[in-house]
Coordinates of C-alpha atoms (C1' of nucleotides) in Angstrom, one line a residue:
Chain A
M1 CA 0.0 0.0 0.0
Q2 CA 1.5 3.3 -1.0
F3 CA 0.8 6.5 -2.7
S4 CA 0.4 6.5 -6.5
F5 CA 2.5 7.8 -9.3
R6 CA 0.9 11.2 -9.2
M7 CA 3.1 13.2 -7.1
P8 CA 6.4 11.8 -8.5
V9 CA 5.0 12.3 -12.0
A10 CA 4.0 15.9 -11.3
V11 CA 7.5 16.5 -9.9
H12 CA 9.0 15.0 -13.1
I13 CA 6.8 17.2 -15.2
L14 CA 7.8 20.4 -13.4
L15 CA 11.5 19.5 -13.5
C16 CA 11.2 19.0 -17.3
I17 CA 9.4 22.3 -17.7
A18 CA 12.0 24.1 -15.6
C19 CA 14.9 22.6 -17.6
F20 CA 13.5 23.0 -21.1
Q21 CA 11.0 25.9 -21.1
K22 CA 13.6 28.3 -22.4
E23 CA 14.7 26.2 -25.3
I24 CA 11.6 24.4 -26.6
K25 CA 7.8 24.3 -26.4
V26 CA 7.1 21.8 -23.6
T27 CA 4.0 19.9 -24.8
S28 CA 2.3 17.0 -23.2
T29 CA 3.6 14.8 -26.0
F30 CA 7.1 15.8 -25.2
L31 CA 6.6 15.3 -21.4
S32 CA 5.0 11.9 -22.1
G33 CA 8.2 10.9 -23.8
S34 CA 10.4 11.7 -20.9
V35 CA 8.1 10.5 -18.1
N36 CA 6.9 7.5 -20.1
V37 CA 3.2 8.0 -19.1
H38 CA 0.2 8.5 -21.3
P39 CA -0.2 12.0 -22.7
V40 CA -3.7 12.2 -21.3
I41 CA -2.5 11.6 -17.8
I42 CA 0.1 14.3 -18.4
R43 CA -2.6 16.7 -19.5
K44 CA -4.7 15.8 -16.5
T45 CA -1.8 16.3 -14.1
L46 CA -0.9 19.6 -15.9
G47 CA -4.5 20.7 -15.4
Q48 CA -4.2 20.1 -11.7
L49 CA -0.9 22.0 -11.5
K50 CA -2.5 24.8 -13.5
A51 CA -5.5 24.9 -11.1
A52 CA -3.0 25.2 -8.2
G53 CA -1.3 28.1 -9.9
L54 CA 2.0 26.4 -10.4
V55 CA 2.1 26.4 -14.2
D56 CA 0.6 28.2 -17.2
V57 CA -0.5 26.1 -20.2
A58 CA -0.9 27.8 -23.6
A59 CA -4.3 26.8 -24.9
G60 CA -4.2 26.4 -28.6
V61 CA -0.5 26.8 -29.4
G62 CA 0.6 24.4 -26.7
G63 CA 3.4 24.4 -24.2
A64 CA 3.7 24.8 -20.4
K65 CA 5.7 27.2 -18.4
L66 CA 6.3 27.6 -14.7
K67 CA 4.2 30.4 -13.1
K68 CA 6.4 30.7 -10.0
A69 CA 10.1 30.6 -9.3
P70 CA 11.4 27.0 -8.6
A71 CA 12.4 28.2 -5.1
D72 CA 8.8 29.0 -4.4
I73 CA 7.3 25.7 -5.4
T74 CA 7.5 23.1 -2.7
L75 CA 6.7 19.4 -2.8
Q76 CA 3.8 20.2 -0.5
D77 CA 2.4 22.4 -3.1
I78 CA 2.7 19.7 -5.7
F79 CA 1.4 17.0 -3.4
Q80 CA -1.7 19.0 -2.5
A81 CA -2.3 19.9 -6.2
V82 CA -2.5 16.3 -7.2
E83 CA -3.7 14.3 -4.1
E84 CA -7.1 15.1 -2.8
E85 CA -7.2 12.8 0.2
E86 CA -7.3 14.4 3.6
D87 CA -6.5 11.3 5.6
L88 CA -3.4 9.2 5.7
F89 CA -5.3 6.0 6.5
H90 CA -8.6 4.7 5.6
L91 CA -10.6 4.1 8.7
Q92 CA -13.3 1.4 8.9
E93 CA -16.6 3.2 8.5
N94 CA -18.9 1.3 10.7
P95 CA -17.3 -0.1 13.8
N96 CA -19.8 -1.5 16.4
P97 CA -21.0 1.3 18.6
A98 CA -22.0 -1.2 21.2
C99 CA -18.3 -1.9 21.8
P100 CA -16.4 0.7 23.8
V101 CA -13.4 0.2 21.4
G102 CA -15.6 0.4 18.3
R103 CA -17.3 3.5 19.7
N104 CA -14.1 5.4 20.2
I105 CA -11.6 4.1 17.7
H106 CA -12.1 7.0 15.3
A107 CA -11.6 9.5 18.0
L108 CA -8.5 7.7 19.3
L109 CA -6.8 7.5 15.9
N110 CA -7.9 10.6 13.9
G111 CA -6.1 13.3 15.8
R112 CA -2.9 11.3 16.1
L113 CA -2.8 10.3 12.4
Q114 CA -3.6 13.9 11.3
T115 CA -0.6 15.0 13.4
I116 CA 1.6 12.5 11.6
R117 CA 0.3 13.7 8.2
G118 CA 1.1 17.2 9.3
H119 CA 4.7 16.2 9.9
M120 CA 4.8 14.7 6.5
M121 CA 3.6 17.9 5.0
D122 CA 6.2 19.8 6.9
D123 CA 8.9 17.6 5.4
L124 CA 7.5 18.0 1.9
R125 CA 7.4 21.8 2.4
Q126 CA 11.2 21.8 3.1
I127 CA 11.9 20.5 -0.4
T128 CA 11.6 23.0 -3.3
L129 CA 11.8 22.5 -7.0
Q130 CA 15.0 24.6 -6.8
T131 CA 16.5 22.0 -4.3
L132 CA 15.9 19.3 -6.8
L133 CA 17.2 21.4 -9.7
D134 CA 20.4 22.0 -7.9
D135 CA 20.8 18.4 -7.1
L136 CA 20.0 17.5 -10.7
S137 CA 22.7 19.8 -12.1
K138 CA 25.2 18.3 -9.7
R139 CA 24.4 14.9 -11.0
T140 CA 24.5 15.8 -14.6
A141 CA 27.7 17.8 -14.3
Chain B
M1 CA -4.9 7.7 -2.3
Q2 CA -4.2 6.5 1.2
F3 CA -3.2 3.6 3.3
S4 CA -5.8 0.8 3.6
F5 CA -7.8 -0.4 6.5
R6 CA -5.1 -2.7 7.7
M7 CA -3.2 -0.8 10.3
P8 CA -6.3 0.8 11.9
V9 CA -8.0 -2.6 11.9
A10 CA -5.0 -4.2 13.5
V11 CA -5.0 -1.4 16.2
H12 CA -8.7 -2.0 16.8
I13 CA -8.1 -5.8 17.2
L14 CA -5.3 -5.2 19.7
L15 CA -7.3 -2.8 21.7
C16 CA -10.2 -5.2 21.9
I17 CA -7.8 -8.0 23.0
A18 CA -6.3 -5.8 25.6
C19 CA -9.7 -4.8 26.9
F20 CA -11.4 -8.1 26.9
Q21 CA -8.8 -10.9 27.2
K22 CA -9.2 -11.2 30.9
E23 CA -13.0 -11.6 30.8
I24 CA -13.8 -13.6 27.7
K25 CA -12.2 -15.7 24.9
V26 CA -11.5 -13.2 22.1
T27 CA -12.3 -15.0 18.9
S28 CA -12.1 -13.8 15.4
T29 CA -15.9 -13.9 15.3
F30 CA -16.1 -11.7 18.3
L31 CA -13.6 -9.3 16.8
S32 CA -15.4 -9.3 13.6
G33 CA -18.5 -8.0 15.4
S34 CA -16.7 -5.1 16.9
V35 CA -14.5 -4.0 14.0
N36 CA -17.2 -4.9 11.5
V37 CA -14.9 -6.6 9.1
H38 CA -15.1 -10.1 7.7
P39 CA -13.8 -12.8 10.1
V40 CA -11.3 -14.1 7.6
I41 CA -9.7 -10.7 7.3
I42 CA -9.5 -10.7 11.1
R43 CA -7.8 -14.1 11.1
K44 CA -5.4 -13.0 8.4
T45 CA -4.5 -9.9 10.3
L46 CA -4.2 -11.8 13.5
G47 CA -1.9 -14.2 11.7
Q48 CA 0.4 -11.2 10.8
L49 CA 0.3 -9.9 14.3
K50 CA 1.2 -13.4 15.6
A51 CA 4.1 -13.6 13.1
A52 CA 5.3 -10.3 14.4
G53 CA 5.3 -11.7 18.0
L54 CA 2.6 -9.3 19.2
V55 CA -0.1 -11.8 20.0
D56 CA -0.7 -15.5 20.7
V57 CA -3.6 -17.3 19.1
A58 CA -4.9 -20.5 20.6
A59 CA -5.1 -23.1 17.8
G60 CA -8.1 -25.3 18.3
V61 CA -9.8 -23.8 21.3
G62 CA -9.7 -20.3 19.9
G63 CA -9.0 -16.9 21.4
A64 CA -6.2 -14.4 21.1
K65 CA -4.0 -12.8 23.9
L66 CA -1.4 -10.1 23.9
K67 CA 2.1 -11.5 24.0
K68 CA 3.7 -8.2 25.1
A69 CA 2.8 -5.4 27.5
P70 CA 0.7 -2.7 25.8
A71 CA 3.4 -0.2 26.7
D72 CA 5.8 -2.3 24.6
I73 CA 3.7 -2.4 21.5
T74 CA 4.1 0.6 19.3
L75 CA 2.1 1.7 16.2
Q76 CA 5.3 1.2 14.3
D77 CA 5.3 -2.5 15.3
I78 CA 1.7 -2.8 14.2
F79 CA 2.3 -0.9 10.9
Q80 CA 5.3 -3.1 10.0
A81 CA 3.4 -6.2 10.9
V82 CA 0.6 -5.6 8.4
E83 CA 2.1 -3.3 5.7
E84 CA 4.9 -4.8 3.6
E85 CA 5.7 -1.8 1.3
E86 CA 9.1 -0.2 1.6
D87 CA 8.4 2.9 -0.3
L88 CA 5.9 5.7 0.4
F89 CA 5.3 6.5 -3.2
H90 CA 5.1 4.5 -6.3
L91 CA 7.8 5.8 -8.8
Q92 CA 7.3 5.4 -12.5
E93 CA 9.4 2.4 -13.5
N94 CA 10.7 3.4 -17.0
P95 CA 11.4 7.1 -17.3
N96 CA 13.3 8.0 -20.5
P97 CA 17.0 7.6 -19.9
A98 CA 17.7 9.9 -22.9
C99 CA 16.3 12.8 -20.8
P100 CA 18.5 14.2 -18.1
V101 CA 15.4 14.4 -15.8
G102 CA 14.2 11.0 -16.6
R103 CA 17.7 9.6 -16.0
N104 CA 17.9 11.1 -12.5
I105 CA 14.4 11.3 -11.2
H106 CA 14.7 8.2 -9.1
A107 CA 18.0 9.3 -7.5
L108 CA 16.5 12.7 -6.8
L109 CA 13.4 11.5 -5.1
N110 CA 14.3 8.1 -3.4
G111 CA 16.5 9.4 -0.6
R112 CA 14.3 12.3 0.3
L113 CA 11.1 10.2 0.3
Q114 CA 12.8 7.6 2.4
T115 CA 13.7 10.2 4.9
I116 CA 10.1 11.3 5.1
R117 CA 9.0 7.8 5.6
G118 CA 11.5 7.4 8.4
H119 CA 10.0 10.4 10.2
M120 CA 6.6 8.9 9.8
M121 CA 8.0 5.7 11.5
D122 CA 9.4 7.8 14.3
D123 CA 6.0 9.3 14.9
L124 CA 4.3 5.9 14.9
R125 CA 6.9 4.6 17.4
Q126 CA 6.0 7.3 19.8
I127 CA 2.4 5.9 20.1
T128 CA 2.0 2.7 22.1
L129 CA -1.0 0.6 22.7
Q130 CA -0.9 1.8 26.3
T131 CA -1.2 5.4 25.1
L132 CA -4.4 4.5 23.3
L133 CA -5.7 2.4 26.2
D134 CA -5.2 5.4 28.6
D135 CA -6.9 7.7 26.2
L136 CA -9.7 5.2 25.8
S137 CA -10.4 4.8 29.5
K138 CA -10.5 8.6 29.8
R139 CA -13.2 8.7 27.0
T140 CA -15.3 5.9 28.5
A141 CA -15.1 7.2 32.0
Chain C
dT1 C1' -17.2 -38.2 18.3
dC2 C1' -19.0 -33.6 18.3
dC3 C1' -18.3 -28.7 18.4
dG4 C1' -16.4 -24.3 17.8
dT5 C1' -12.4 -22.4 16.2
dT6 C1' -8.2 -21.4 13.4
dG7 C1' -5.6 -21.5 9.1
dC8 C1' -5.5 -21.4 4.4
dA9 C1' -6.8 -21.5 -0.5
dA10 C1' -9.7 -20.1 -4.2
dT11 C1' -12.8 -17.1 -6.0
dA12 C1' -15.8 -13.1 -6.4
dA13 C1' -16.9 -8.4 -5.7
dT14 C1' -15.4 -3.7 -5.4
dA15 C1' -12.5 0.4 -5.7
dT16 C1' -8.9 3.0 -7.6
dA17 C1' -5.5 4.1 -10.9
dA18 C1' -3.7 4.1 -15.4
dG19 C1' -4.2 3.5 -20.4
dT20 C1' -6.8 4.3 -24.5
dT21 C1' -9.8 6.3 -27.8
dA22 C1' -12.4 10.0 -29.6
dC23 C1' -13.5 14.6 -30.3
dA24 C1' -14.6 19.5 -29.5
dA25 C1' -12.2 24.0 -28.8
dC26 C1' -8.3 26.8 -29.4
dA27 C1' -4.5 29.7 -31.6
dA28 C1' -1.2 30.4 -35.0
dT29 C1' -0.3 30.4 -39.8
dA30 C1' -0.2 29.3 -44.6
Chain D
dT1 C1' -10.5 30.3 -44.5
dA2 C1' -8.6 25.9 -44.1
dT3 C1' -4.9 23.5 -42.0
dT4 C1' -2.1 22.0 -38.3
dG5 C1' -0.7 20.9 -33.8
dT6 C1' -2.2 21.3 -29.4
dT7 C1' -5.2 21.4 -25.1
dG8 C1' -9.2 19.9 -22.4
dT9 C1' -12.6 16.4 -21.4
dA10 C1' -15.5 12.5 -21.5
dA11 C1' -16.2 7.6 -21.9
dC12 C1' -14.5 3.3 -21.9
dT13 C1' -11.2 -0.4 -21.0
dT14 C1' -7.5 -2.6 -18.6
dA15 C1' -4.7 -3.5 -14.6
dT16 C1' -4.0 -3.9 -9.8
dA17 C1' -5.1 -4.0 -5.0
dT18 C1' -8.2 -4.6 -1.3
dT19 C1' -11.9 -6.7 0.9
dA20 C1' -15.7 -10.1 1.1
dT21 C1' -17.1 -14.7 0.6
dT22 C1' -17.2 -19.7 0.5
dG23 C1' -15.3 -24.1 1.5
dC24 C1' -12.6 -27.2 3.9
dA25 C1' -8.9 -29.5 6.5
dA26 C1' -6.8 -29.4 11.1
dC27 C1' -6.8 -28.6 15.9
dG28 C1' -8.2 -29.1 20.9
dG29 C1' -11.4 -29.7 24.4
dA30 C1' -15.9 -31.5 26.2

DNA sequence: TCCGTTGCAATAATATAAGTTACAACAATA
DNA sequence: TATTGTTGTAACTTATATTATTGCAACGGA
Protein backbone atom coordinates (compact mmCIF):
# COMPACT_ATOMS: atom_id res chain seq x y z
CA MET A 1 0.00 0.00 0.00
CA GLN A 2 1.48 3.28 -1.04
CA PHE A 3 0.82 6.55 -2.74
CA SER A 4 0.37 6.47 -6.50
CA PHE A 5 2.45 7.77 -9.35
CA ARG A 6 0.86 11.16 -9.23
CA MET A 7 3.14 13.21 -7.06
CA PRO A 8 6.37 11.80 -8.52
CA VAL A 9 4.98 12.27 -12.03
CA ALA A 10 4.05 15.86 -11.25
CA VAL A 11 7.55 16.51 -9.93
CA HIS A 12 9.01 15.00 -13.07
CA ILE A 13 6.80 17.21 -15.21
CA LEU A 14 7.77 20.38 -13.36
CA LEU A 15 11.46 19.53 -13.51
CA CYS A 16 11.20 19.03 -17.28
CA ILE A 17 9.43 22.34 -17.69
CA ALA A 18 12.03 24.10 -15.58
CA CYS A 19 14.86 22.56 -17.61
CA PHE A 20 13.46 23.01 -21.07
CA GLN A 21 10.97 25.87 -21.13
CA LYS A 22 13.57 28.33 -22.42
CA GLU A 23 14.70 26.18 -25.29
CA ILE A 24 11.61 24.44 -26.58
CA LYS A 25 7.84 24.34 -26.37
CA VAL A 26 7.13 21.81 -23.62
CA THR A 27 4.03 19.93 -24.79
CA SER A 28 2.26 17.03 -23.18
CA THR A 29 3.58 14.80 -25.95
CA PHE A 30 7.12 15.82 -25.16
CA LEU A 31 6.57 15.27 -21.44
CA SER A 32 4.96 11.93 -22.13
CA GLY A 33 8.16 10.88 -23.83
CA SER A 34 10.35 11.72 -20.85
CA VAL A 35 8.08 10.51 -18.07
CA ASN A 36 6.85 7.52 -20.06
CA VAL A 37 3.24 8.04 -19.06
CA HIS A 38 0.24 8.47 -21.32
CA PRO A 39 -0.21 12.04 -22.69
CA VAL A 40 -3.74 12.23 -21.32
CA ILE A 41 -2.46 11.57 -17.81
CA ILE A 42 0.13 14.29 -18.39
CA ARG A 43 -2.56 16.72 -19.47
CA LYS A 44 -4.72 15.83 -16.50
CA THR A 45 -1.83 16.35 -14.12
CA LEU A 46 -0.88 19.55 -15.90
CA GLY A 47 -4.46 20.71 -15.42
CA GLN A 48 -4.21 20.11 -11.67
CA LEU A 49 -0.92 21.98 -11.51
CA LYS A 50 -2.47 24.83 -13.46
CA ALA A 51 -5.45 24.94 -11.09
CA ALA A 52 -2.98 25.15 -8.21
CA GLY A 53 -1.30 28.15 -9.87
CA LEU A 54 2.02 26.41 -10.41
CA VAL A 55 2.11 26.44 -14.20
CA ASP A 56 0.63 28.17 -17.21
CA VAL A 57 -0.50 26.13 -20.17
CA ALA A 58 -0.93 27.76 -23.55
CA ALA A 59 -4.35 26.84 -24.88
CA GLY A 60 -4.16 26.44 -28.62
CA VAL A 61 -0.50 26.79 -29.40
CA GLY A 62 0.59 24.41 -26.70
CA GLY A 63 3.42 24.37 -24.21
CA ALA A 64 3.66 24.75 -20.44
CA LYS A 65 5.70 27.19 -18.37
CA LEU A 66 6.32 27.62 -14.67
CA LYS A 67 4.22 30.36 -13.10
CA LYS A 68 6.38 30.68 -9.98
CA ALA A 69 10.11 30.58 -9.28
CA PRO A 70 11.39 27.05 -8.62
CA ALA A 71 12.41 28.17 -5.13
CA ASP A 72 8.78 29.04 -4.44
CA ILE A 73 7.35 25.68 -5.43
CA THR A 74 7.51 23.09 -2.67
CA LEU A 75 6.73 19.39 -2.77
CA GLN A 76 3.85 20.16 -0.47
CA ASP A 77 2.35 22.45 -3.11
CA ILE A 78 2.73 19.70 -5.67
CA PHE A 79 1.39 17.01 -3.36
CA GLN A 80 -1.69 19.02 -2.53
CA ALA A 81 -2.26 19.88 -6.18
CA VAL A 82 -2.51 16.26 -7.24
CA GLU A 83 -3.66 14.33 -4.15
CA GLU A 84 -7.07 15.12 -2.78
CA GLU A 85 -7.25 12.81 0.24
CA GLU A 86 -7.34 14.42 3.63
CA ASP A 87 -6.52 11.33 5.64
CA LEU A 88 -3.43 9.21 5.68
CA PHE A 89 -5.27 6.01 6.53
CA HIS A 90 -8.65 4.71 5.56
CA LEU A 91 -10.62 4.05 8.74
CA GLN A 92 -13.29 1.38 8.88
CA GLU A 93 -16.57 3.23 8.50
CA ASN A 94 -18.94 1.26 10.69
CA PRO A 95 -17.33 -0.07 13.82
CA ASN A 96 -19.76 -1.49 16.37
CA PRO A 97 -21.02 1.35 18.61
CA ALA A 98 -22.01 -1.20 21.24
CA CYS A 99 -18.34 -1.95 21.83
CA PRO A 100 -16.37 0.66 23.80
CA VAL A 101 -13.44 0.23 21.43
CA GLY A 102 -15.60 0.43 18.33
CA ARG A 103 -17.33 3.51 19.69
CA ASN A 104 -14.05 5.38 20.23
CA ILE A 105 -11.60 4.06 17.66
CA HIS A 106 -12.08 6.99 15.30
CA ALA A 107 -11.60 9.54 18.05
CA LEU A 108 -8.51 7.71 19.27
CA LEU A 109 -6.80 7.53 15.91
CA ASN A 110 -7.94 10.55 13.93
CA GLY A 111 -6.07 13.25 15.78
CA ARG A 112 -2.87 11.28 16.08
CA LEU A 113 -2.83 10.29 12.42
CA GLN A 114 -3.55 13.86 11.35
CA THR A 115 -0.56 14.98 13.37
CA ILE A 116 1.63 12.49 11.55
CA ARG A 117 0.27 13.66 8.23
CA GLY A 118 1.07 17.21 9.30
CA HIS A 119 4.68 16.25 9.91
CA MET A 120 4.81 14.67 6.50
CA MET A 121 3.55 17.92 4.99
CA ASP A 122 6.20 19.84 6.93
CA ASP A 123 8.85 17.60 5.44
CA LEU A 124 7.46 18.04 1.93
CA ARG A 125 7.44 21.80 2.40
CA GLN A 126 11.16 21.80 3.06
CA ILE A 127 11.88 20.48 -0.42
CA THR A 128 11.55 22.96 -3.27
CA LEU A 129 11.83 22.51 -6.99
CA GLN A 130 15.04 24.55 -6.77
CA THR A 131 16.47 22.02 -4.31
CA LEU A 132 15.87 19.29 -6.83
CA LEU A 133 17.19 21.36 -9.74
CA ASP A 134 20.42 22.05 -7.86
CA ASP A 135 20.79 18.38 -7.06
CA LEU A 136 20.05 17.50 -10.67
CA SER A 137 22.70 19.83 -12.09
CA LYS A 138 25.23 18.29 -9.69
CA ARG A 139 24.38 14.85 -10.97
CA THR A 140 24.49 15.79 -14.64
CA ALA A 141 27.74 17.75 -14.29
CA MET B 1 -4.90 7.74 -2.34
CA GLN B 2 -4.25 6.53 1.15
CA PHE B 3 -3.24 3.59 3.25
CA SER B 4 -5.80 0.83 3.60
CA PHE B 5 -7.84 -0.42 6.52
CA ARG B 6 -5.11 -2.73 7.68
CA MET B 7 -3.23 -0.75 10.28
CA PRO B 8 -6.34 0.80 11.85
CA VAL B 9 -8.04 -2.60 11.88
CA ALA B 10 -5.00 -4.16 13.55
CA VAL B 11 -5.02 -1.44 16.18
CA HIS B 12 -8.71 -2.03 16.77
CA ILE B 13 -8.08 -5.75 17.17
CA LEU B 14 -5.27 -5.25 19.65
CA LEU B 15 -7.29 -2.77 21.69
CA CYS B 16 -10.17 -5.25 21.89
CA ILE B 17 -7.83 -8.02 22.98
CA ALA B 18 -6.28 -5.76 25.62
CA CYS B 19 -9.70 -4.77 26.93
CA PHE B 20 -11.40 -8.15 26.93
CA GLN B 21 -8.79 -10.90 27.15
CA LYS B 22 -9.24 -11.24 30.92
CA GLU B 23 -12.98 -11.57 30.77
CA ILE B 24 -13.76 -13.56 27.66
CA LYS B 25 -12.23 -15.66 24.92
CA VAL B 26 -11.49 -13.18 22.14
CA THR B 27 -12.26 -15.04 18.91
CA SER B 28 -12.14 -13.80 15.36
CA THR B 29 -15.93 -13.91 15.29
CA PHE B 30 -16.12 -11.65 18.33
CA LEU B 31 -13.57 -9.26 16.85
CA SER B 32 -15.42 -9.28 13.56
CA GLY B 33 -18.47 -8.04 15.41
CA SER B 34 -16.68 -5.07 16.94
CA VAL B 35 -14.54 -4.05 13.99
CA ASN B 36 -17.23 -4.89 11.45
CA VAL B 37 -14.85 -6.59 9.08
CA HIS B 38 -15.06 -10.10 7.71
CA PRO B 39 -13.79 -12.82 10.12
CA VAL B 40 -11.33 -14.13 7.55
CA ILE B 41 -9.71 -10.70 7.32
CA ILE B 42 -9.51 -10.69 11.11
CA ARG B 43 -7.82 -14.07 11.10
CA LYS B 44 -5.39 -13.00 8.41
CA THR B 45 -4.50 -9.86 10.31
CA LEU B 46 -4.24 -11.85 13.52
CA GLY B 47 -1.86 -14.17 11.72
CA GLN B 48 0.35 -11.22 10.76
CA LEU B 49 0.31 -9.92 14.32
CA LYS B 50 1.22 -13.38 15.56
CA ALA B 51 4.09 -13.63 13.09
CA ALA B 52 5.33 -10.29 14.42
CA GLY B 53 5.27 -11.66 17.96
CA LEU B 54 2.59 -9.29 19.19
CA VAL B 55 -0.14 -11.82 20.00
CA ASP B 56 -0.70 -15.48 20.74
CA VAL B 57 -3.59 -17.27 19.10
CA ALA B 58 -4.91 -20.54 20.57
CA ALA B 59 -5.09 -23.07 17.77
CA GLY B 60 -8.07 -25.31 18.35
CA VAL B 61 -9.80 -23.79 21.33
CA GLY B 62 -9.70 -20.29 19.93
CA GLY B 63 -9.01 -16.90 21.42
CA ALA B 64 -6.17 -14.37 21.14
CA LYS B 65 -4.04 -12.79 23.85
CA LEU B 66 -1.39 -10.11 23.88
CA LYS B 67 2.13 -11.46 23.97
CA LYS B 68 3.74 -8.20 25.11
CA ALA B 69 2.76 -5.44 27.51
CA PRO B 70 0.67 -2.70 25.84
CA ALA B 71 3.41 -0.22 26.67
CA ASP B 72 5.81 -2.31 24.59
CA ILE B 73 3.66 -2.41 21.47
CA THR B 74 4.06 0.65 19.26
CA LEU B 75 2.09 1.69 16.20
CA GLN B 76 5.28 1.18 14.26
CA ASP B 77 5.33 -2.48 15.29
CA ILE B 78 1.74 -2.81 14.17
CA PHE B 79 2.31 -0.92 10.94
CA GLN B 80 5.26 -3.06 10.00
CA ALA B 81 3.40 -6.23 10.89
CA VAL B 82 0.60 -5.57 8.42
CA GLU B 83 2.11 -3.34 5.70
CA GLU B 84 4.85 -4.77 3.57
CA GLU B 85 5.69 -1.84 1.28
CA GLU B 86 9.09 -0.24 1.63
CA ASP B 87 8.35 2.92 -0.29
CA LEU B 88 5.93 5.68 0.43
CA PHE B 89 5.33 6.55 -3.20
CA HIS B 90 5.15 4.46 -6.32
CA LEU B 91 7.77 5.75 -8.75
CA GLN B 92 7.31 5.42 -12.49
CA GLU B 93 9.42 2.44 -13.51
CA ASN B 94 10.65 3.37 -16.95
CA PRO B 95 11.43 7.06 -17.32
CA ASN B 96 13.27 7.98 -20.49
CA PRO B 97 17.04 7.57 -19.92
CA ALA B 98 17.72 9.87 -22.86
CA CYS B 99 16.28 12.78 -20.85
CA PRO B 100 18.48 14.18 -18.06
CA VAL B 101 15.44 14.44 -15.80
CA GLY B 102 14.21 10.96 -16.61
CA ARG B 103 17.69 9.58 -16.02
CA ASN B 104 17.93 11.06 -12.52
CA ILE B 105 14.40 11.31 -11.18
CA HIS B 106 14.70 8.16 -9.08
CA ALA B 107 17.97 9.25 -7.53
CA LEU B 108 16.54 12.69 -6.81
CA LEU B 109 13.43 11.46 -5.05
CA ASN B 110 14.28 8.14 -3.45
CA GLY B 111 16.48 9.36 -0.62
CA ARG B 112 14.27 12.29 0.25
CA LEU B 113 11.09 10.23 0.31
CA GLN B 114 12.76 7.55 2.42
CA THR B 115 13.70 10.22 4.93
CA ILE B 116 10.09 11.33 5.13
CA ARG B 117 8.97 7.76 5.61
CA GLY B 118 11.53 7.44 8.38
CA HIS B 119 10.00 10.42 10.16
CA MET B 120 6.60 8.85 9.83
CA MET B 121 7.95 5.70 11.45
CA ASP B 122 9.45 7.76 14.26
CA ASP B 123 6.04 9.29 14.88
CA LEU B 124 4.35 5.90 14.88
CA ARG B 125 6.91 4.60 17.35
CA GLN B 126 5.96 7.29 19.85
CA ILE B 127 2.42 5.92 20.11
CA THR B 128 2.00 2.74 22.13
CA LEU B 129 -1.02 0.59 22.74
CA GLN B 130 -0.88 1.80 26.34
CA THR B 131 -1.19 5.40 25.14
CA LEU B 132 -4.36 4.50 23.33
CA LEU B 133 -5.72 2.44 26.24
CA ASP B 134 -5.20 5.36 28.61
CA ASP B 135 -6.94 7.69 26.21
CA LEU B 136 -9.73 5.18 25.77
CA SER B 137 -10.38 4.83 29.50
CA LYS B 138 -10.55 8.62 29.77
CA ARG B 139 -13.16 8.71 27.04
CA THR B 140 -15.26 5.89 28.49
CA ALA B 141 -15.06 7.23 32.05
C1' DT C 1 -17.19 -38.20 18.34
C1' DC C 2 -19.00 -33.56 18.34
C1' DC C 3 -18.33 -28.75 18.43
C1' DG C 4 -16.44 -24.26 17.83
C1' DT C 5 -12.43 -22.43 16.23
C1' DT C 6 -8.18 -21.45 13.43
C1' DG C 7 -5.55 -21.50 9.07
C1' DC C 8 -5.51 -21.41 4.38
C1' DA C 9 -6.80 -21.51 -0.49
C1' DA C 10 -9.67 -20.13 -4.18
C1' DT C 11 -12.80 -17.09 -5.99
C1' DA C 12 -15.81 -13.07 -6.41
C1' DA C 13 -16.90 -8.40 -5.72
C1' DT C 14 -15.36 -3.72 -5.38
C1' DA C 15 -12.53 0.36 -5.68
C1' DT C 16 -8.93 2.98 -7.62
C1' DA C 17 -5.53 4.11 -10.88
C1' DA C 18 -3.75 4.15 -15.37
C1' DG C 19 -4.17 3.46 -20.36
C1' DT C 20 -6.75 4.29 -24.48
C1' DT C 21 -9.79 6.31 -27.84
C1' DA C 22 -12.43 9.97 -29.57
C1' DC C 23 -13.55 14.57 -30.27
C1' DA C 24 -14.62 19.55 -29.55
C1' DA C 25 -12.18 23.96 -28.84
C1' DC C 26 -8.32 26.85 -29.40
C1' DA C 27 -4.51 29.69 -31.56
C1' DA C 28 -1.15 30.38 -34.98
C1' DT C 29 -0.29 30.38 -39.75
C1' DA C 30 -0.17 29.30 -44.63
C1' DT D 1 -10.53 30.31 -44.49
C1' DA D 2 -8.61 25.92 -44.14
C1' DT D 3 -4.91 23.49 -41.96
C1' DT D 4 -2.14 22.02 -38.31
C1' DG D 5 -0.72 20.87 -33.79
C1' DT D 6 -2.21 21.26 -29.36
C1' DT D 7 -5.18 21.36 -25.07
C1' DG D 8 -9.20 19.86 -22.35
C1' DT D 9 -12.63 16.36 -21.44
C1' DA D 10 -15.46 12.50 -21.46
C1' DA D 11 -16.22 7.62 -21.94
C1' DC D 12 -14.53 3.26 -21.86
C1' DT D 13 -11.15 -0.44 -21.03
C1' DT D 14 -7.51 -2.60 -18.56
C1' DA D 15 -4.69 -3.53 -14.58
C1' DT D 16 -4.02 -3.86 -9.85
C1' DA D 17 -5.08 -4.03 -4.98
C1' DT D 18 -8.20 -4.65 -1.31
C1' DT D 19 -11.91 -6.70 0.92
C1' DA D 20 -15.71 -10.11 1.09
C1' DT D 21 -17.15 -14.73 0.64
C1' DT D 22 -17.16 -19.67 0.50
C1' DG D 23 -15.31 -24.06 1.46
C1' DC D 24 -12.64 -27.24 3.93
C1' DA D 25 -8.86 -29.53 6.51
C1' DA D 26 -6.78 -29.45 11.12
C1' DC D 27 -6.82 -28.57 15.90
C1' DG D 28 -8.18 -29.05 20.88
C1' DG D 29 -11.39 -29.66 24.45
C1' DA D 30 -15.91 -31.47 26.19
